[in-house]
PDB file of C-alpha atoms and ligand atoms in Angstrom:
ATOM      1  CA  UNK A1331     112.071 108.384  98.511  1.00 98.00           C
ATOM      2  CA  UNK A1332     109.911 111.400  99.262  1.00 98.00           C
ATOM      3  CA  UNK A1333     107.873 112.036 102.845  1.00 98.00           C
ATOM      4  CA  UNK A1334     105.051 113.155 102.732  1.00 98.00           C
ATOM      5  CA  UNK A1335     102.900 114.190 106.108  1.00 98.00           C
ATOM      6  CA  UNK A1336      99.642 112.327 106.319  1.00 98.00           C
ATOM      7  CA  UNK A1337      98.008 114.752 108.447  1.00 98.00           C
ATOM      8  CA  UNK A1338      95.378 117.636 108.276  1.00 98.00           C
ATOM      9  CA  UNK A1339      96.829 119.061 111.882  1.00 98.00           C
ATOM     10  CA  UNK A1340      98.749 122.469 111.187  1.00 97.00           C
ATOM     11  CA  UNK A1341     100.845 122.104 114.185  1.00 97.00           C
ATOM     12  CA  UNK A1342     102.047 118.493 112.906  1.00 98.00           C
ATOM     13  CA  UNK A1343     102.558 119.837 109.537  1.00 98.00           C
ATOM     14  CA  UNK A1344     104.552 123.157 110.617  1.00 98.00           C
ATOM     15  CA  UNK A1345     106.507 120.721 113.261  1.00 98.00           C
ATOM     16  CA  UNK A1346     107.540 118.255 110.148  1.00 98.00           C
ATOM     17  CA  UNK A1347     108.580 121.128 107.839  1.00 98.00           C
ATOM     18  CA  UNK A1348     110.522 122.709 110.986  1.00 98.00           C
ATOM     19  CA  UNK A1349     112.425 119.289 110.795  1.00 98.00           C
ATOM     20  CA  UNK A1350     113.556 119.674 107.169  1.00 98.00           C
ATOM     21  CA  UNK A1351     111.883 115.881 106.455  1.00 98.00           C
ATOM     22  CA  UNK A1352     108.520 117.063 104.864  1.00 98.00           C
ATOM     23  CA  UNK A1353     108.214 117.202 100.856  1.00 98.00           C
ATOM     24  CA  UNK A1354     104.608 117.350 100.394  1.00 98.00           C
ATOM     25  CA  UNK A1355     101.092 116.627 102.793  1.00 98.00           C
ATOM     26  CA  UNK A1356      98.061 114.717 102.086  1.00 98.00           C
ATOM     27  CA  UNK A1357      94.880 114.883 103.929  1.00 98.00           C
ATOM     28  CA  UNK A1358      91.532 113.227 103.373  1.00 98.00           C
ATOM     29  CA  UNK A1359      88.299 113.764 104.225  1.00 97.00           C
ATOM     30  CA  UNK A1360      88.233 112.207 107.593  1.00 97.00           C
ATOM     31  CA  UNK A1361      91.681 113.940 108.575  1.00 97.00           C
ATOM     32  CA  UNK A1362      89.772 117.366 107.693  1.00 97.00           C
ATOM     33  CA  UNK A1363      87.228 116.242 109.720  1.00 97.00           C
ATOM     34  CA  UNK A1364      89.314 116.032 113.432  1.00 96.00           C
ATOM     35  CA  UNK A1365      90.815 119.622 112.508  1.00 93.00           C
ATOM     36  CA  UNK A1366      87.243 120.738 112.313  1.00 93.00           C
ATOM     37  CA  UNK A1367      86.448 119.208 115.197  1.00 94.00           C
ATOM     38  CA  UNK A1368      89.464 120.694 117.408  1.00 92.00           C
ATOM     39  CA  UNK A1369      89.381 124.283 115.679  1.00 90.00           C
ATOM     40  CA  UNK A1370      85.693 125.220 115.694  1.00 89.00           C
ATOM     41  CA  UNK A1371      86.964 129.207 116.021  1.00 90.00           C
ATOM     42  CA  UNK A1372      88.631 129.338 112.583  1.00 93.00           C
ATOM     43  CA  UNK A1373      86.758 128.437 108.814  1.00 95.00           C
ATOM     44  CA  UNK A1374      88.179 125.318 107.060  1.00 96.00           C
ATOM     45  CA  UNK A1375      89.314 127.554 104.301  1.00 96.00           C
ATOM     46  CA  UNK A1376      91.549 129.864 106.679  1.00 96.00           C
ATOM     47  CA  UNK A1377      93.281 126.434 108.276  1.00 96.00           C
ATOM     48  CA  UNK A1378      93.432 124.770 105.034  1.00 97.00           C
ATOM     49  CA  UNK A1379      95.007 128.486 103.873  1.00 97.00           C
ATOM     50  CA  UNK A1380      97.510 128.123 106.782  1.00 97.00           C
ATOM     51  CA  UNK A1381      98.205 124.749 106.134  1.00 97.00           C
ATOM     52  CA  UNK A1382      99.330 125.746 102.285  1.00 98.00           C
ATOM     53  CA  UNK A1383     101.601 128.873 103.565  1.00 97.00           C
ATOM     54  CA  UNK A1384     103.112 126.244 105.795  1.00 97.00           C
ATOM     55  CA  UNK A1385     104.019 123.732 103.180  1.00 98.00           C
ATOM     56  CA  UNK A1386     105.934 126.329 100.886  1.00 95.00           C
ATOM     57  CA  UNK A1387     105.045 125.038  97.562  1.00 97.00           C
ATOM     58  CA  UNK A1388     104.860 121.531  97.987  1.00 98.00           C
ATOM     59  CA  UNK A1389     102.201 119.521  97.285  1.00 98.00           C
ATOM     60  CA  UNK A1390      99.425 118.813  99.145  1.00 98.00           C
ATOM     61  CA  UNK A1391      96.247 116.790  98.158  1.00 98.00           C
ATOM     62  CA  UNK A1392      93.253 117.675  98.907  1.00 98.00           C
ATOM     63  CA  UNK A1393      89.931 114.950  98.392  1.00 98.00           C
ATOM     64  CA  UNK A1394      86.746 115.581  96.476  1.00 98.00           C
ATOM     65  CA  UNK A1395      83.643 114.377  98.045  1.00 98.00           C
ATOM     66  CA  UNK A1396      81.575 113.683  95.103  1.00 97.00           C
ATOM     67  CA  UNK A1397      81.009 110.550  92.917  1.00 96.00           C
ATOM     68  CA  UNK A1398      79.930 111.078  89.715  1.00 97.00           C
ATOM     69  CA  UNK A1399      82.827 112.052  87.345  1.00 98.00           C
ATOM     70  CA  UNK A1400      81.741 115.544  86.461  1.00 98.00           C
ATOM     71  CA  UNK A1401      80.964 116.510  89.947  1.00 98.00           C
ATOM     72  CA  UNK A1402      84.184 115.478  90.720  1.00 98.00           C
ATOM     73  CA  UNK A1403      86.187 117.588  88.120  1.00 98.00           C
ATOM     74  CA  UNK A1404      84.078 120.520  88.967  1.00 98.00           C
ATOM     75  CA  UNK A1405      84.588 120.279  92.777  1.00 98.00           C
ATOM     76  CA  UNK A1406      88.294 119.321  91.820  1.00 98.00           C
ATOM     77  CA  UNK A1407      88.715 122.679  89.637  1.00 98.00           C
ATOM     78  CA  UNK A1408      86.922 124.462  92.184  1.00 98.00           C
ATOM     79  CA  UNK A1409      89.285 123.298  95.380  1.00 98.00           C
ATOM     80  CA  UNK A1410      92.369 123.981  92.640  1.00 97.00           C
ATOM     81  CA  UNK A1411      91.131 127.794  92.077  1.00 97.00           C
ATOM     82  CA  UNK A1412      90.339 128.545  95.673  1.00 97.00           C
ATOM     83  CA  UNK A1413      93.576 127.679  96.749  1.00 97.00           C
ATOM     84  CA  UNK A1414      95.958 128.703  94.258  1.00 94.00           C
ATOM     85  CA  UNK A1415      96.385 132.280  95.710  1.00 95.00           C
ATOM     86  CA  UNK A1416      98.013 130.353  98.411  1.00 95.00           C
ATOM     87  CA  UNK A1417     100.023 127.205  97.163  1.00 96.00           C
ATOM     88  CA  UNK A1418     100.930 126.670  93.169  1.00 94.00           C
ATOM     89  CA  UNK A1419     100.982 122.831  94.257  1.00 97.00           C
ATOM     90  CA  UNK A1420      97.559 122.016  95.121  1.00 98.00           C
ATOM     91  CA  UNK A1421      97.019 118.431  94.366  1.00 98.00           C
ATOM     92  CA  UNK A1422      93.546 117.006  93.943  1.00 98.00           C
ATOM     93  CA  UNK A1423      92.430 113.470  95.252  1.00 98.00           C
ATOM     94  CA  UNK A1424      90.546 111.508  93.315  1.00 98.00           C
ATOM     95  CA  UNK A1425      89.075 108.065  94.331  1.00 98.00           C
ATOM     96  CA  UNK A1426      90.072 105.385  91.565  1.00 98.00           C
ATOM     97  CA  UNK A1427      86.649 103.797  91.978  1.00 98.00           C
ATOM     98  CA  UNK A1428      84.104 105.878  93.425  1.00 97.00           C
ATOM     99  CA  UNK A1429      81.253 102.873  93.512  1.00 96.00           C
ATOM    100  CA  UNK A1430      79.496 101.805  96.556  1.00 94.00           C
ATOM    101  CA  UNK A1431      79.242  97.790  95.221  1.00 95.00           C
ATOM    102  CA  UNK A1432      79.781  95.566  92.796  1.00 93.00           C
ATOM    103  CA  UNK A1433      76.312  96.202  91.237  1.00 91.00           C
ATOM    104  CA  UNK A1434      77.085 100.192  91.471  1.00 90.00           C
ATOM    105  CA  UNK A1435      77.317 101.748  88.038  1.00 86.00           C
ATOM    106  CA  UNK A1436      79.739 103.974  88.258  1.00 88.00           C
ATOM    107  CA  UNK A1437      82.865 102.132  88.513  1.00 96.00           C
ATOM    108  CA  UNK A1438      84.450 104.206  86.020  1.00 98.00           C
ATOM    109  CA  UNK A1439      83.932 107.600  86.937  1.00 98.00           C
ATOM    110  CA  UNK A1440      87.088 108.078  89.187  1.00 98.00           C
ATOM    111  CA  UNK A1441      89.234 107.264  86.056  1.00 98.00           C
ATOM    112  CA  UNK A1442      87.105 109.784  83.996  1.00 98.00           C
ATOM    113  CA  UNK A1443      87.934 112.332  86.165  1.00 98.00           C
ATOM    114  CA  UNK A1444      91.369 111.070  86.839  1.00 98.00           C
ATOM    115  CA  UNK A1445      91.959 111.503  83.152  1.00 98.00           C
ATOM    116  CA  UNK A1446      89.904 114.757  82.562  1.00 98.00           C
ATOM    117  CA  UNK A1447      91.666 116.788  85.444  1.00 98.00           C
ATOM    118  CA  UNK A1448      95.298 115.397  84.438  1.00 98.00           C
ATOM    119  CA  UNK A1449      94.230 116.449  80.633  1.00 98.00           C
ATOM    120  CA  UNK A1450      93.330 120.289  82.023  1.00 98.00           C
ATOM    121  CA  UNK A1451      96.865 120.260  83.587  1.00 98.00           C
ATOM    122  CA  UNK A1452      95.831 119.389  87.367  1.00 98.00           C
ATOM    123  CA  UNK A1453      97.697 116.965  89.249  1.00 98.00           C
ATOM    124  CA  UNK A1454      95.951 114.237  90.398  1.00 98.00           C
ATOM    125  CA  UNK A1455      96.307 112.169  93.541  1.00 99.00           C
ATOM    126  CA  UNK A1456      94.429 108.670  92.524  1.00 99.00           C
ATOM    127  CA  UNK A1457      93.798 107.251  96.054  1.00 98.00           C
ATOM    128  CA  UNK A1458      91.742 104.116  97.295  1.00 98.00           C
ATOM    129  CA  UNK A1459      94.055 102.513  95.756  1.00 98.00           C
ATOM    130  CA  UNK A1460      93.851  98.161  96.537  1.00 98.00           C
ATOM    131  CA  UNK A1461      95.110  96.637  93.563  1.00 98.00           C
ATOM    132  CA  UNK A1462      97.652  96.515  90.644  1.00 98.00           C
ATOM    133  CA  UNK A1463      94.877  96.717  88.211  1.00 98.00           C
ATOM    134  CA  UNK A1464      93.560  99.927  89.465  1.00 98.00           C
ATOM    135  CA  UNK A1465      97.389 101.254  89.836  1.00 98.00           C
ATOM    136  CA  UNK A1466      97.831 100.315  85.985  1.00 98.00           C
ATOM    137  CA  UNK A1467      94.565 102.328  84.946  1.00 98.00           C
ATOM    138  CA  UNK A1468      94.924 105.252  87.199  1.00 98.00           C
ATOM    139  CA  UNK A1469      98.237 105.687  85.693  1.00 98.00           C
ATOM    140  CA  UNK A1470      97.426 105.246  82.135  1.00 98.00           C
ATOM    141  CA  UNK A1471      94.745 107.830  83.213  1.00 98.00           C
ATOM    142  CA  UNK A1472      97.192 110.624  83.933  1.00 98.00           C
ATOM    143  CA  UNK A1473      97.779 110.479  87.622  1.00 98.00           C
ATOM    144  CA  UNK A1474     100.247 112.532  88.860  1.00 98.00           C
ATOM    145  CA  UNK A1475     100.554 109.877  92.196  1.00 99.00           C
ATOM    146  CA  UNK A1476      98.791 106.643  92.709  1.00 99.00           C
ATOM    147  CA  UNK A1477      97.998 106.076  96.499  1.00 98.00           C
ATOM    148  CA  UNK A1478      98.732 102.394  97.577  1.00 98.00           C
ATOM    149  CA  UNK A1479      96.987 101.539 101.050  1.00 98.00           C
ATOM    150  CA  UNK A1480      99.297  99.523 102.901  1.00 98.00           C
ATOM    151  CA  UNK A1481      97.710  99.031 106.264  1.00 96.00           C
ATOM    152  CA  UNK A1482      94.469  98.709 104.704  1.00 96.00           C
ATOM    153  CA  UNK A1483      95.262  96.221 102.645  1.00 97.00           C
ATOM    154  CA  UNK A1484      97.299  94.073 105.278  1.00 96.00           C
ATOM    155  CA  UNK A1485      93.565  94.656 107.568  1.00 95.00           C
ATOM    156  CA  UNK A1486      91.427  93.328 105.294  1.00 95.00           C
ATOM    157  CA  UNK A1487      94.007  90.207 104.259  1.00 95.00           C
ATOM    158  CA  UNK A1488      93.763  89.287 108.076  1.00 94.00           C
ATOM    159  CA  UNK A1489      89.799  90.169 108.134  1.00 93.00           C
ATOM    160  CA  UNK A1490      89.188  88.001 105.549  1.00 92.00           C
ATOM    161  CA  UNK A1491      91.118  84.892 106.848  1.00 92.00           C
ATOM    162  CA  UNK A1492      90.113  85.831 110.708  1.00 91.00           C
ATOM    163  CA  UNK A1493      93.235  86.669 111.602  1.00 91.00           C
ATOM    164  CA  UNK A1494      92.761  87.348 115.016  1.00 81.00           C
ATOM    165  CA  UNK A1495      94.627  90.511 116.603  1.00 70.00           C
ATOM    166  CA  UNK A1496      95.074  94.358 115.453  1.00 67.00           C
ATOM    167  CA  UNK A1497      98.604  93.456 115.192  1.00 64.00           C
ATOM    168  CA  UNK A1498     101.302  96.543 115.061  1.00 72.00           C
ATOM    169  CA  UNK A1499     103.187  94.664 112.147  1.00 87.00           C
ATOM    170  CA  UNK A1500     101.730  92.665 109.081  1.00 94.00           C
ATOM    171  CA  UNK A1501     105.193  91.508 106.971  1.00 95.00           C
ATOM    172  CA  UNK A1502     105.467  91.853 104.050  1.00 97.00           C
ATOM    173  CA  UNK A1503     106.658  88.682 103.062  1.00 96.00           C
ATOM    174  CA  UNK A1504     102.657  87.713 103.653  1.00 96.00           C
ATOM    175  CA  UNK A1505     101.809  85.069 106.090  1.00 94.00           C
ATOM    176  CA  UNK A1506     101.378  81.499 105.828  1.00 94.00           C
ATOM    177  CA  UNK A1507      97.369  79.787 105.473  1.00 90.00           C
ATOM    178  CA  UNK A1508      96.291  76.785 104.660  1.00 82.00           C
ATOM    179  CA  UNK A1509      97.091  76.783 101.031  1.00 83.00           C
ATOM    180  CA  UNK A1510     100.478  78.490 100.969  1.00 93.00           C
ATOM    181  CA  UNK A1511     100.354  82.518 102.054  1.00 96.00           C
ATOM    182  CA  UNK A1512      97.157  84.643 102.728  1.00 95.00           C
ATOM    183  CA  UNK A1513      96.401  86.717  99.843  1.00 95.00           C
ATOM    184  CA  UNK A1514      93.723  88.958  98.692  1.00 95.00           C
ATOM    185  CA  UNK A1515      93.695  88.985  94.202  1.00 95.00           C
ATOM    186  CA  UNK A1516      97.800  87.708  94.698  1.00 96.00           C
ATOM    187  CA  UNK A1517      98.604  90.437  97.097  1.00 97.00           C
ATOM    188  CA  UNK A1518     100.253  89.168 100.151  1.00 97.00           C
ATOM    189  CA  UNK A1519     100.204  92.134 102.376  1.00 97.00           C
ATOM    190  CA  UNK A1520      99.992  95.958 101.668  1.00 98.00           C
ATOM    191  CA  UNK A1521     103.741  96.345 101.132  1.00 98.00           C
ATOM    192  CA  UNK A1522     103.637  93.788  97.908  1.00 98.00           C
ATOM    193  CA  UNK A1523     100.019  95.539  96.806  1.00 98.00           C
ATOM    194  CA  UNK A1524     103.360  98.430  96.700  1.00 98.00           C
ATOM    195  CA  UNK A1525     106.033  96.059  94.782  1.00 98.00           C
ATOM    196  CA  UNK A1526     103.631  95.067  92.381  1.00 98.00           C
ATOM    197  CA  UNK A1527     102.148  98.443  91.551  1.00 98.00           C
ATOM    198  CA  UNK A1528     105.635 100.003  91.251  1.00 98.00           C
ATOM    199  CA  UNK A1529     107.202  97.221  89.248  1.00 98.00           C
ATOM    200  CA  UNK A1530     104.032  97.777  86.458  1.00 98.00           C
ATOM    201  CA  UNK A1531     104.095 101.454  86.384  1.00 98.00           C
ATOM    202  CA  UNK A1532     108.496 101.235  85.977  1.00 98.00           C
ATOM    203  CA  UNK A1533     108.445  98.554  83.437  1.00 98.00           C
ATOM    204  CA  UNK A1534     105.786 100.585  80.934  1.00 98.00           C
ATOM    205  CA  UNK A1535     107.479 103.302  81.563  1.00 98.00           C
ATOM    206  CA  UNK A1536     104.388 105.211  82.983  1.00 98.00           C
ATOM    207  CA  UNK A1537     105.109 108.582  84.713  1.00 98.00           C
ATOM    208  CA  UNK A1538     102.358 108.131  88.130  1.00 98.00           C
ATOM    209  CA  UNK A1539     104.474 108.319  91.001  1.00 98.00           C
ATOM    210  CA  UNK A1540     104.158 105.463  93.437  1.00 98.00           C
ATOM    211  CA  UNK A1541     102.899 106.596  96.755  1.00 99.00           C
ATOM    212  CA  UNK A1542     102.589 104.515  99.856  1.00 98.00           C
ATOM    213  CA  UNK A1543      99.596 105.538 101.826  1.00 98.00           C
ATOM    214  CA  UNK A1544      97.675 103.821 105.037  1.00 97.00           C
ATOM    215  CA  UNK A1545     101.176 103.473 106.401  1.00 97.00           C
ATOM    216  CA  UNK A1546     101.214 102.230 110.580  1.00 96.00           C
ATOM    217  CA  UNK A1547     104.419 101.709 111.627  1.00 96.00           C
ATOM    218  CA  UNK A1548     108.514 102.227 110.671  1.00 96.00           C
ATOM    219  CA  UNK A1549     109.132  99.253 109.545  1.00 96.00           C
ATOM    220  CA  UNK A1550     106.505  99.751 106.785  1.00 97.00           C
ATOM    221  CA  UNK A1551     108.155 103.013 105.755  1.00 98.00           C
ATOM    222  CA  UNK A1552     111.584 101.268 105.752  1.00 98.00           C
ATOM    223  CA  UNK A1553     109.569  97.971 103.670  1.00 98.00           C
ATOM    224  CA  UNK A1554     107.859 100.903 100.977  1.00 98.00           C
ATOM    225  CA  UNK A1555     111.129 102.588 100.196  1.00 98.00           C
ATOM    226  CA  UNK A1556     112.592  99.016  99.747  1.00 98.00           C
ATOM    227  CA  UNK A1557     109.630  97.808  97.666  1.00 98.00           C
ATOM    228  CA  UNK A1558     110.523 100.848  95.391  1.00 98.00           C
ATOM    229  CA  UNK A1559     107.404 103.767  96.653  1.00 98.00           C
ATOM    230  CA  UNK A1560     108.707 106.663  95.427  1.00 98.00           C
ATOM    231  CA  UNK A1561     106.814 107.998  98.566  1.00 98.00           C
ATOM    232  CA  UNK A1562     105.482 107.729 101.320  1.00 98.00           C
ATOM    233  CA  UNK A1563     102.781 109.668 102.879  1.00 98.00           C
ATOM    234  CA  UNK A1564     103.691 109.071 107.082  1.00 98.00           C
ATOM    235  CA  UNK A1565     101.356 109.805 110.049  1.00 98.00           C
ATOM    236  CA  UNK A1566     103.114 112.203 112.195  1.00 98.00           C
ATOM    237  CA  UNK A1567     102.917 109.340 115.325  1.00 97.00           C
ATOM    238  CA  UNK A1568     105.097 107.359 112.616  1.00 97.00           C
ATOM    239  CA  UNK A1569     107.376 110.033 111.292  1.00 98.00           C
ATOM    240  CA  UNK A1570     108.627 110.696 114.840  1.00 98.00           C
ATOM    241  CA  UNK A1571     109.189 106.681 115.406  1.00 97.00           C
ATOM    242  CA  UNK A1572     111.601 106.837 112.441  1.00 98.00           C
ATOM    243  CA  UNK A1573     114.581 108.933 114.228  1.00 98.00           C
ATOM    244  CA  UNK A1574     114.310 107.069 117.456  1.00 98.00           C
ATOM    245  CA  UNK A1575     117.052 103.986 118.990  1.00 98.00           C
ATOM    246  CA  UNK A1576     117.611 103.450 122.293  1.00 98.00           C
ATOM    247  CA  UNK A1577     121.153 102.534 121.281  1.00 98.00           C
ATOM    248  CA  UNK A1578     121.555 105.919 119.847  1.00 98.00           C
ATOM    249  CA  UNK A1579     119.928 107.454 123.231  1.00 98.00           C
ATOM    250  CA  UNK A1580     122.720 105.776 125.131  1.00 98.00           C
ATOM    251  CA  UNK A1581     125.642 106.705 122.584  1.00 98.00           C
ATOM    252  CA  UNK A1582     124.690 110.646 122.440  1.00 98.00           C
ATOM    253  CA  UNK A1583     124.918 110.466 126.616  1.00 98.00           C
ATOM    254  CA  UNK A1584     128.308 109.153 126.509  1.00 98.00           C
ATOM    255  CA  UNK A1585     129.635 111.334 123.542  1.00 98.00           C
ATOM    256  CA  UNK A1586     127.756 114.024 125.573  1.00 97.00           C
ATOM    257  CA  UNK A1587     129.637 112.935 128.997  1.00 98.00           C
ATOM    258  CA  UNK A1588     132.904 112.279 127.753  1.00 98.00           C
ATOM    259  CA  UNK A1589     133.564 115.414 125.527  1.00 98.00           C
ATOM    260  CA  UNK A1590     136.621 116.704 126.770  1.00 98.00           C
ATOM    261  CA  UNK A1591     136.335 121.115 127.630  1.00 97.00           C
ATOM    262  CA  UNK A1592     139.267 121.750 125.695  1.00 98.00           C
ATOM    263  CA  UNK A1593     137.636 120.024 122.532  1.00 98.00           C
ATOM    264  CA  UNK A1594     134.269 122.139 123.047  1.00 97.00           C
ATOM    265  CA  UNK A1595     136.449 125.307 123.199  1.00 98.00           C
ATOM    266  CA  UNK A1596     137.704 124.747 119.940  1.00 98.00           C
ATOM    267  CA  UNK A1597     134.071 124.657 118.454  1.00 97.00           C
ATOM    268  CA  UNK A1598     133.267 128.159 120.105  1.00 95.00           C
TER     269      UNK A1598
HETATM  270  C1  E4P B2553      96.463 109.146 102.469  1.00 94.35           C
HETATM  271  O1  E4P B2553      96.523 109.617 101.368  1.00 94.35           O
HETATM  272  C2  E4P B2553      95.411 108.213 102.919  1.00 94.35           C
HETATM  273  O2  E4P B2553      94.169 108.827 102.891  1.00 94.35           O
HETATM  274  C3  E4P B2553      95.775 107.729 104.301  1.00 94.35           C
HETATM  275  O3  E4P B2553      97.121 107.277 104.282  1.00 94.35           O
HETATM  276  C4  E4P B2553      94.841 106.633 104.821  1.00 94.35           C
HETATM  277  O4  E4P B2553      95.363 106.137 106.023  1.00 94.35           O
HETATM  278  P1  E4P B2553      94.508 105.181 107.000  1.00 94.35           P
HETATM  279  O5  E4P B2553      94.281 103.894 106.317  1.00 94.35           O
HETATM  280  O6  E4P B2553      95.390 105.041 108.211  1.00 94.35           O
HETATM  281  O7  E4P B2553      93.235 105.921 107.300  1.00 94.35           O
END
């Protein structure tokens, strides 16, 4: 499984490539908007510039803000031709459903423009992503990656059945209601919204990479790879949880203690 950084912070972003663990970055808009807020001396496009050069080629996604479909592919050509100077791998984010409402209109547009930047040879990052259904048509549309929100999902299941708590961990097994397991459309918790998503686009034989987004903890990471995400996109907080044990802590002390001289000589 790939890692990607979830993170519009340069420093986080150079730190993760430092540590050899980062294959790609996605940012949305409110991401861009705490860089803006911490780096008022420098223009967006410079630190979005920096952020490319730091990511060597991978990709990174970048969200349009608009909702119509044509707006979208416009605003998604335009991001793709500013930044190409600096980063062949410029993925553009595209909501699957940019509606407000049920009543809205426009719940098609996002696949429109899903379909009509992956036609003109753009990767697209379909994001928003809450159900199998919209997984299945962003695919068929041409998405490049379809962006499953796990810890989204798993809020609303526990919003909706007043689930009291902003618990750290939601499992993914689901958890048991009145009538069997809490659910939202037959999705249990974020990390099945994942299982069922991946299981559609590998048995048609559709080419959309799964990516696990709205990740909050390890053990979600560990639950996506499992559930068969062929990413992950990982908060920095998160990425940094991953390598630590206290057992392993205590065992690099005692290898560190114990190391006889004579066996560090011969590694001189
Ligand atoms: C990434 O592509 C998503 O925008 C991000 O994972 C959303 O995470 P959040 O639900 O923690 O805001």
């Amino acid at each position: 499984m790939k890692i990607f950084v979830d993170s519009a912070d340069l420093e986080e972003i150079k730190k993760a490539y430092e540590w050899r663990v980062a294959d790609g970055v996605t940012t949305n808009p409110s991401l861009l908007k705490k860089s803006v807020e911490k780096n008022k001396e420098q223009s967006l496009k410079e630190y979005i510039g920096e952020i490319l050069k730091a990511t060597k080629g991978t990709p990174v996604s970048l969200e349009v803000t608009s909702s119509e479909a044509k707006d979208m592919v416009l605003e998604g050509v335009m991001l793709y031709r500013t930044f190409k100077s600096y980063s062949k791998n410029i993925v553009i984010k595209i909501p699957v459903n940019t509606a407000l409402g049920e009543s809205d209109e426009n719940h098609f547009e996002g696949i429109k423009a899903i379909k009509e930047l992956s036609d003109r040879k753009i990767n697209v990052n379909a994001t928003l992503v809450f159900t199998p259904e919209q997984a299945l048509l962003a695919a068929k549309a041409g998405a490049k990656y379809v962006s499953l929100f796990v810890g989204r999902t798993d809020d609303y299941i526990k919003s909706k059945n007043n689930v009291a708590g902003k618990q750290e961990y939601y499992p993914a097994e689901g958890l048991p209601g009145g009538e069997g397991l809490l659910e939202d459309n037959g999705i249990v918790s974020g990390i099945d919204l994942v299982s069922q998503s991946a299981e559609i686009i590998r048995k048609h034989g559709l080419k959309s990479e799964v990516l696990a987004a709205s990740l909050r903890n390890k053990r979600q990471v560990r639950e996506a790879a499992l559930a068969g995400a062929h990413i992950a996109t990982i908060p920095f907080s998160v990425l940094k949880e991953m390598v630590m044990h206290k057992k392993t802590f205590e065992g690099m002390k005692k290898f560190s203690e114990d190391a006889p001289e004579e066996y560090k000589k011969l590694m001189r």
